[in-house]
Structures are given as C-alpha cells and as structure tokens.
Short mmCIF file of C-alpha atoms and ligand atoms in Angstrom, two decimals:
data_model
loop_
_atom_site.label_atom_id
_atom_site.label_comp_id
_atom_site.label_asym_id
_atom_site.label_seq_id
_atom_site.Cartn_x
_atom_site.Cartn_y
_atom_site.Cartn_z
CA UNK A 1 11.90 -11.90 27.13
CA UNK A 2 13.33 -13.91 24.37
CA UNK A 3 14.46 -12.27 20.89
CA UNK A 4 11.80 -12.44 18.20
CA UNK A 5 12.54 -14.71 15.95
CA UNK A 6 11.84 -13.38 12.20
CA UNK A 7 11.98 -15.43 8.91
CA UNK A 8 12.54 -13.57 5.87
CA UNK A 9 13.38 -13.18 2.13
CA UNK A 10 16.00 -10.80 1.86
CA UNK A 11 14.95 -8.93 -1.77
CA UNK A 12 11.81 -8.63 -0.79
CA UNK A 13 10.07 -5.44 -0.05
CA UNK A 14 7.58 -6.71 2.16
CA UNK A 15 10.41 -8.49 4.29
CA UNK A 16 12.80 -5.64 3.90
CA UNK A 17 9.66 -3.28 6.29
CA UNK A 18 9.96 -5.53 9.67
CA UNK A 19 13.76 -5.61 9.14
CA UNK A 20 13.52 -2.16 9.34
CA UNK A 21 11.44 -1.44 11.66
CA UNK A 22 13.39 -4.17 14.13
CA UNK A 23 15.93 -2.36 13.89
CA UNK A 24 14.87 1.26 13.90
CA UNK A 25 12.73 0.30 17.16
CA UNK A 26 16.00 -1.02 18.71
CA UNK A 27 13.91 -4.71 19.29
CA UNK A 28 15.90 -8.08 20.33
CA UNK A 29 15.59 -10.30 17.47
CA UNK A 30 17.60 -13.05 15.41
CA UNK A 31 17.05 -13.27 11.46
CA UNK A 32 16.23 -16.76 9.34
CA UNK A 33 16.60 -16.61 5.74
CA UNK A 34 13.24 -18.40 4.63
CA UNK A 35 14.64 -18.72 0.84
CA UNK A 36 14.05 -22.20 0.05
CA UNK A 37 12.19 -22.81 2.83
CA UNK A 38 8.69 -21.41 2.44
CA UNK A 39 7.10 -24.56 1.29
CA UNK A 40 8.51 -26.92 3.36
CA UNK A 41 6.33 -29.38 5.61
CA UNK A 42 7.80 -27.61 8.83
CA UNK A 43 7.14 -24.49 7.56
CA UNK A 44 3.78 -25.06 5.84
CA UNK A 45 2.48 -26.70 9.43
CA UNK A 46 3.15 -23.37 10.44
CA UNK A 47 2.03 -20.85 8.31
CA UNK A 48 0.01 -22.29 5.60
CA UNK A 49 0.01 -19.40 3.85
CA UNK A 50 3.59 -20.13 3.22
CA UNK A 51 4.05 -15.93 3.40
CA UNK A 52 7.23 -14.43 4.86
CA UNK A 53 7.74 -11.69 6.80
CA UNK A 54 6.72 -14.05 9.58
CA UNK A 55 7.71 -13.45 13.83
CA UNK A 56 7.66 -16.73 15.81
CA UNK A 57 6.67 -16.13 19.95
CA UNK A 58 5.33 -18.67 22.06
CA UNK A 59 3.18 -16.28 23.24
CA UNK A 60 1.07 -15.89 20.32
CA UNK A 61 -2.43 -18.08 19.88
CA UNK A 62 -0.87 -19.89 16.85
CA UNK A 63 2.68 -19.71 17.74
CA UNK A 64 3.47 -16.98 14.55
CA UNK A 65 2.25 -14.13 12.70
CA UNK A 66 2.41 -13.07 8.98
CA UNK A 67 1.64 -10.13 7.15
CA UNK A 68 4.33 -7.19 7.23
CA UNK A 69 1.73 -4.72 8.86
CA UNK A 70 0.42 -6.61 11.43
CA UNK A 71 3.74 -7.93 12.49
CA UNK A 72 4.92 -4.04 13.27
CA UNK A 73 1.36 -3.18 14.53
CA UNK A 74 1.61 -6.16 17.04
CA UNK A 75 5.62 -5.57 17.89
CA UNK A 76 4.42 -1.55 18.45
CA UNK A 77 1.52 -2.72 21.06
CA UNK A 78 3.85 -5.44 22.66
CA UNK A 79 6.82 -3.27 23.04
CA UNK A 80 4.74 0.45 23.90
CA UNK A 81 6.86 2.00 20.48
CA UNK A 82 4.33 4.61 20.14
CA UNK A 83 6.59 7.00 18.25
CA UNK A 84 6.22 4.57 15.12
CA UNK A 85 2.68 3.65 15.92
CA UNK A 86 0.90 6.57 17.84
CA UNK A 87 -1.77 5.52 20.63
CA UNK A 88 -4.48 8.01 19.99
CA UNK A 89 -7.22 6.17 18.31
CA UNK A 90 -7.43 8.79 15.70
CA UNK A 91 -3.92 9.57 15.04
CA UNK A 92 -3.63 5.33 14.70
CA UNK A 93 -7.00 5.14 12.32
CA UNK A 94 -4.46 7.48 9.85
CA UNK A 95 -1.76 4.70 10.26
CA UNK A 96 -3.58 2.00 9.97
CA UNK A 97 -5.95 3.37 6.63
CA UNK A 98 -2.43 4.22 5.36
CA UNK A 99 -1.26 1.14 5.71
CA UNK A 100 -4.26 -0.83 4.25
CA UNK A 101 -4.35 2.15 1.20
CA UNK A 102 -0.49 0.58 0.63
CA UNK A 103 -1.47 -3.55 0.96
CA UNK A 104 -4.61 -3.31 -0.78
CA UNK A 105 -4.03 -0.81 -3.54
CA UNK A 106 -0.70 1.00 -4.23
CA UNK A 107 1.30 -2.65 -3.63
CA UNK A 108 -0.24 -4.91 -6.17
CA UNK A 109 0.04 -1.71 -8.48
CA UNK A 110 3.53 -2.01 -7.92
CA UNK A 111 3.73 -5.98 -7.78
CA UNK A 112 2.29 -5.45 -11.48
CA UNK A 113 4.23 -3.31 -12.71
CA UNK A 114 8.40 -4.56 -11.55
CA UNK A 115 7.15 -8.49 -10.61
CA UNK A 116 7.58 -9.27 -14.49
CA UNK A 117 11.70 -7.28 -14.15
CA UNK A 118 12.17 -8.88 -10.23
CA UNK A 119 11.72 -11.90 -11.70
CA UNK A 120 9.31 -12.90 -8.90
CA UNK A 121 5.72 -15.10 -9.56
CA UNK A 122 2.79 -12.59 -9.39
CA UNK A 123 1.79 -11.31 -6.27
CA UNK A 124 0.44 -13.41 -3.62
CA UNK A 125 -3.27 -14.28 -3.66
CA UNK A 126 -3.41 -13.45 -7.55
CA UNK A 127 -3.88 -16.72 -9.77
CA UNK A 128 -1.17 -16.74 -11.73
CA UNK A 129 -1.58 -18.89 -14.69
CA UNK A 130 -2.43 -16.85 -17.24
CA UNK A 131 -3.12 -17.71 -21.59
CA UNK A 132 -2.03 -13.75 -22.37
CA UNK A 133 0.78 -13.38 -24.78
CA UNK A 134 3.83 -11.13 -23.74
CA UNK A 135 2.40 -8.33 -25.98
CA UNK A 136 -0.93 -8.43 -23.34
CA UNK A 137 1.24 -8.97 -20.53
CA UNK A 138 3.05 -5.75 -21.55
CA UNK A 139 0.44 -3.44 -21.87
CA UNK A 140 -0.79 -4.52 -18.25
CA UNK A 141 2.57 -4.07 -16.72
CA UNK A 142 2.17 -0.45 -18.64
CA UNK A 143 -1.41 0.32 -17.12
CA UNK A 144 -0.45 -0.77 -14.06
CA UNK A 145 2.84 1.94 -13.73
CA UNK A 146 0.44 3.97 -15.13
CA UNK A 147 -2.21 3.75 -12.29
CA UNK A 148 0.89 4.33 -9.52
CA UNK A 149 0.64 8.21 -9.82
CA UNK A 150 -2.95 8.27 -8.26
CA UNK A 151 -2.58 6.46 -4.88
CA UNK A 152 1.23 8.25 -4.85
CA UNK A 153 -0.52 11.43 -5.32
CA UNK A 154 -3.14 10.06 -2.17
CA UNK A 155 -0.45 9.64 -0.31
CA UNK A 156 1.43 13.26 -0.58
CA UNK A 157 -2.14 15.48 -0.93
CA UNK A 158 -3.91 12.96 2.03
CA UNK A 159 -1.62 11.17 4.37
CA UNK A 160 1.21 13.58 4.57
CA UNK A 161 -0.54 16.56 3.34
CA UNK A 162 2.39 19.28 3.62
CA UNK A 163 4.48 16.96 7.47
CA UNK A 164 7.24 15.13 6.05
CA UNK A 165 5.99 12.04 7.05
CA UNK A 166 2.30 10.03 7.38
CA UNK A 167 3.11 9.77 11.02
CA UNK A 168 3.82 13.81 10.94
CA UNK A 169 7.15 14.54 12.41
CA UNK A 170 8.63 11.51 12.48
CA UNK A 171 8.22 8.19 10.55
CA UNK A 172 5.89 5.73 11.31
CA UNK A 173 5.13 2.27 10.87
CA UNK A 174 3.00 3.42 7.73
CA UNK A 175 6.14 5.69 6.27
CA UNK A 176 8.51 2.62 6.58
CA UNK A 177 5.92 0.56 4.87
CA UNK A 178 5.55 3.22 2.20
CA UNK A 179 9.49 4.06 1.38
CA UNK A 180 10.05 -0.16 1.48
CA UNK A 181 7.22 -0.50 -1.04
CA UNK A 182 9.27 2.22 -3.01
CA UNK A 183 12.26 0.60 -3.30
CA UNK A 184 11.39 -1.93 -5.94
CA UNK A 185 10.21 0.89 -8.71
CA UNK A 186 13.50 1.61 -8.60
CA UNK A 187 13.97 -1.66 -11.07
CA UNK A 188 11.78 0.18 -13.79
CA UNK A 189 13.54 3.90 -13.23
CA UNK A 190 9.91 4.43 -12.40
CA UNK A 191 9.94 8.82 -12.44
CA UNK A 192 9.35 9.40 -8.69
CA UNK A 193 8.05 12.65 -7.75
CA UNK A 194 9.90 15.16 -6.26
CA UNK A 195 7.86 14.75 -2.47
CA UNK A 196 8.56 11.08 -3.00
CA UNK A 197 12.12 11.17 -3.79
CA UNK A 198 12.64 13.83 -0.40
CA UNK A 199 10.40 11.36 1.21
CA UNK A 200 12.78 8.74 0.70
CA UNK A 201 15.87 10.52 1.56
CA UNK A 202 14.21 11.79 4.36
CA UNK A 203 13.00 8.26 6.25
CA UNK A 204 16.73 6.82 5.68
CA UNK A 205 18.44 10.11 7.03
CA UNK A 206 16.09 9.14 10.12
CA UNK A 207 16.68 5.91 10.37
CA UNK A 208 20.26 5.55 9.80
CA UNK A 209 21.60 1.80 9.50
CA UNK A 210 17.93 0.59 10.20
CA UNK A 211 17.20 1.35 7.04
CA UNK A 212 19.79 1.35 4.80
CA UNK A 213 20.94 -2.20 6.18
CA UNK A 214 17.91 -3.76 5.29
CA UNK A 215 17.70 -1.21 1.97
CA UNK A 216 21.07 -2.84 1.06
CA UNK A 217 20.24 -6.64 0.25
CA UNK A 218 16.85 -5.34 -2.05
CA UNK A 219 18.72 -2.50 -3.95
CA UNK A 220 21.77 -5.10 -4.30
CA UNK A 221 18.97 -7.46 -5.88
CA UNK A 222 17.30 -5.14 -7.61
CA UNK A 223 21.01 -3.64 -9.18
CA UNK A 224 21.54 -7.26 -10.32
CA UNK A 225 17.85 -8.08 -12.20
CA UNK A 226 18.87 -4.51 -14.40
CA UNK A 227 22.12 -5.37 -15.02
CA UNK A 228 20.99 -9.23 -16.14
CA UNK A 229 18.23 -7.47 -18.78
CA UNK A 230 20.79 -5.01 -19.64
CA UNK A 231 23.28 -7.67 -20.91
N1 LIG B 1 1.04 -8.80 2.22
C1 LIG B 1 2.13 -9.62 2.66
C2 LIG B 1 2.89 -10.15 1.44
C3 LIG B 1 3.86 -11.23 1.82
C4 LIG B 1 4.52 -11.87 0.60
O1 LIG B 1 4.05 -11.74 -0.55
N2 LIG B 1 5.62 -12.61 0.86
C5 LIG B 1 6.36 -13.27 -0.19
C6 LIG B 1 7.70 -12.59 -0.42
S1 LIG B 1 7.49 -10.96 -1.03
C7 LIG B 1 6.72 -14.70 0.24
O2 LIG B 1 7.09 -14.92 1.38
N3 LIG B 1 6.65 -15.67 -0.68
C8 LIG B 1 7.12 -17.00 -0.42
C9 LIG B 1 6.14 -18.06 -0.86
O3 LIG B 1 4.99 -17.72 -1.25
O4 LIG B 1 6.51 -19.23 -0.79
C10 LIG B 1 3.02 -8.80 3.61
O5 LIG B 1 3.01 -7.58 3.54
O6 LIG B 1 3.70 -9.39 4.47
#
C-alpha cells in the first residue's frame, strides 16, 4: 500500500488533528505544505472546496478527501485502528456526536473568538465581508469567548464525564480533535479549566512526539501572532 499523501497548513488547528493522529496511529504517509497552494487550478480541480487537511488515494471515488474528521474516521476504518475509533456502534455514536459537537459548535466559537489575533480570514463557510466597525467586531469576538465555557463544560460533564478521555481510557479520534481545537485559545490566554488543562497534558503525555511534533509548528505560530501584538 502506498503512503497517504496529506496536504496541510502547518498553524492550523484543523491540519495540526490528522498530523497527529498519522502519527500517533503509526500510518505511512508523506506531508505537502498546501500554503500558497489552496487556490490553485490543480488544486481547485481537486478539491473545490479549496479546504486543507486533505488525504490523496487512488482508491477513493474522487481521488481525495477533506474535512479533518472524516479523514481520521476513514484512515481508522481503512487501517482497523479501533483504539482511536472504537467499533461498537454505540461506543462510535459517542465519537462521532463528539466530534460533530466540536465542528459544528465549540470550533466556530473558537474561530470567533482567536481568528481576529491568528490573523486568519473568518472561518470557512462564514461570509466574511462584513460593514461592522472594530468596536462591533470586538464585542462579538467577546461573546463568542464568552459562549466557549458551555460546550467546554458539555464536554467534561457529557463526553468524558469523570474517564480522562471521550474515548474513556485512552484518546480517541474525538480527544485529538478536541485538545488540537484547544491549542489556538492559547493566543487569547483564554482561562482553561482545570479538567481541560489535565486534559491537555494528559493526551500529549499519551501521545508522545505525535503530538507535540505537530503541537510544535501551531504553538510556534501562535507564540509569534502574541509577540507581533505585543510589540
Ligand atoms: N472543518 C474543516 C475546516 C478546514 C479549514 O478551515 N481549512 C483551512 C485551514 S484551517 C484551509 O485549508 N484554508 C485554505 C483555503 O481556504 O484556501 C476541517 O476540520 O478540516
């Protein structure tokens, strides 16, 4: 079988996930850095959606797949790694509503509230044009730090609910989403809870290199955006 190929933005969140989860599930796979690159003809043909994380395999209807989640969900099925993505259909349902709780709620939350500091347009699928002055802009990035304690909350009371991790024991493909999707408050000292901040310590202890490789080129970028609003 030939290595995967991925294509990826290196401070990105949503990128850094399948790097980690490569790794930590000891796949075969080569790296492209997609900066520049998204919105190129060759690219575009591809994946019109111009979206990285994205895996190339011939095997595949269309050739690739986007969309962090389904990229590990996919790599899990093709490569049997149930200890990140358990088989039972209703220890998978908790991954997988886990998972959609982080894409379709806590993540534009947090694109909201550290896209302005990143630097970064606003999050995909959003229109971004907007008339507000910075004052309104402001107090949305505000409401929107403020909304991040409820679905954090969902996730220690609900999804973890006393294990260390959503997948219990160990991590799964829904913690390594979660703790990537963490990273970035770091660029607003966002106040993480206590559970959150063991959570975090907890998935890298377990993951070694896997994660802290990958961890490595977001912090780095996220140490340089607070140093350049520092200055
Ligand atoms: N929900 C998607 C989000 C993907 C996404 O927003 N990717 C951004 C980087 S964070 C991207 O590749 N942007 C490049 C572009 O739009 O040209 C996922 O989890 O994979």
């Amino acid at each position: 079988m030939s290595a995967i190929k991925l294509h990826m933005l290196k401070p990105s969140v949503n990128n850094m996930t399948v790097r980690v989860f490569l790794r930590a599930g000891k796949l075969d796979f080569t790296e492209d850095d997609a900066w520049g690159k998204t919105r190129s003809d060759d690219f575009l043909a591809r994946n019109p959606a111009h979206l990285t994380p994205m895996i190339e395999s011939a095997e595949l209807p269309k050739g690739v797949v986007w969309e962090s989640c389904a990229i590990m969900q996919y790599l899990a099925n093709k490569h049997g790694l149930e200890d990140f993505y358990p088989k039972s259909p209703e220890a998978r349902a908790m991954v997988d509503s886990a998972m959609f709780y982080i894409i379709g709620t806590l993540y534009p939350y947090v694109a909201r509230a550290t896209y302005p500091m990143l630097g970064f347009p606003q999050y995909a699928g959003e229109v971004g044009a907007s008339d507000a002055d910075p004052a309104t802009k402001g107090a949305a990035q505000k409401a929107a730090t403020a909304a991040l304690a409820e679905p954090l909350e969902v996730f220690h009371k609900f999804y973890m609910s006393g294990k260390p991790f959503i997948g219990g024991a160990g991590p799964s493909i829904a913690d390594i989403r979660l703790a990537a999707t963490l990273e970035f408050l770091a660029v607003i000292d966002y106040p993480l809870p206590a559970w959150a901040k063991a959570f975090m310590s907890a998935i890298e202890a377990r993951l070694g290199a896997a994660y802290s490789e990958p961890a490595a080129d977001v912090r780095g970028y996220v140490a340089h955006m607070k140093s350049q609003t520092k200055n």
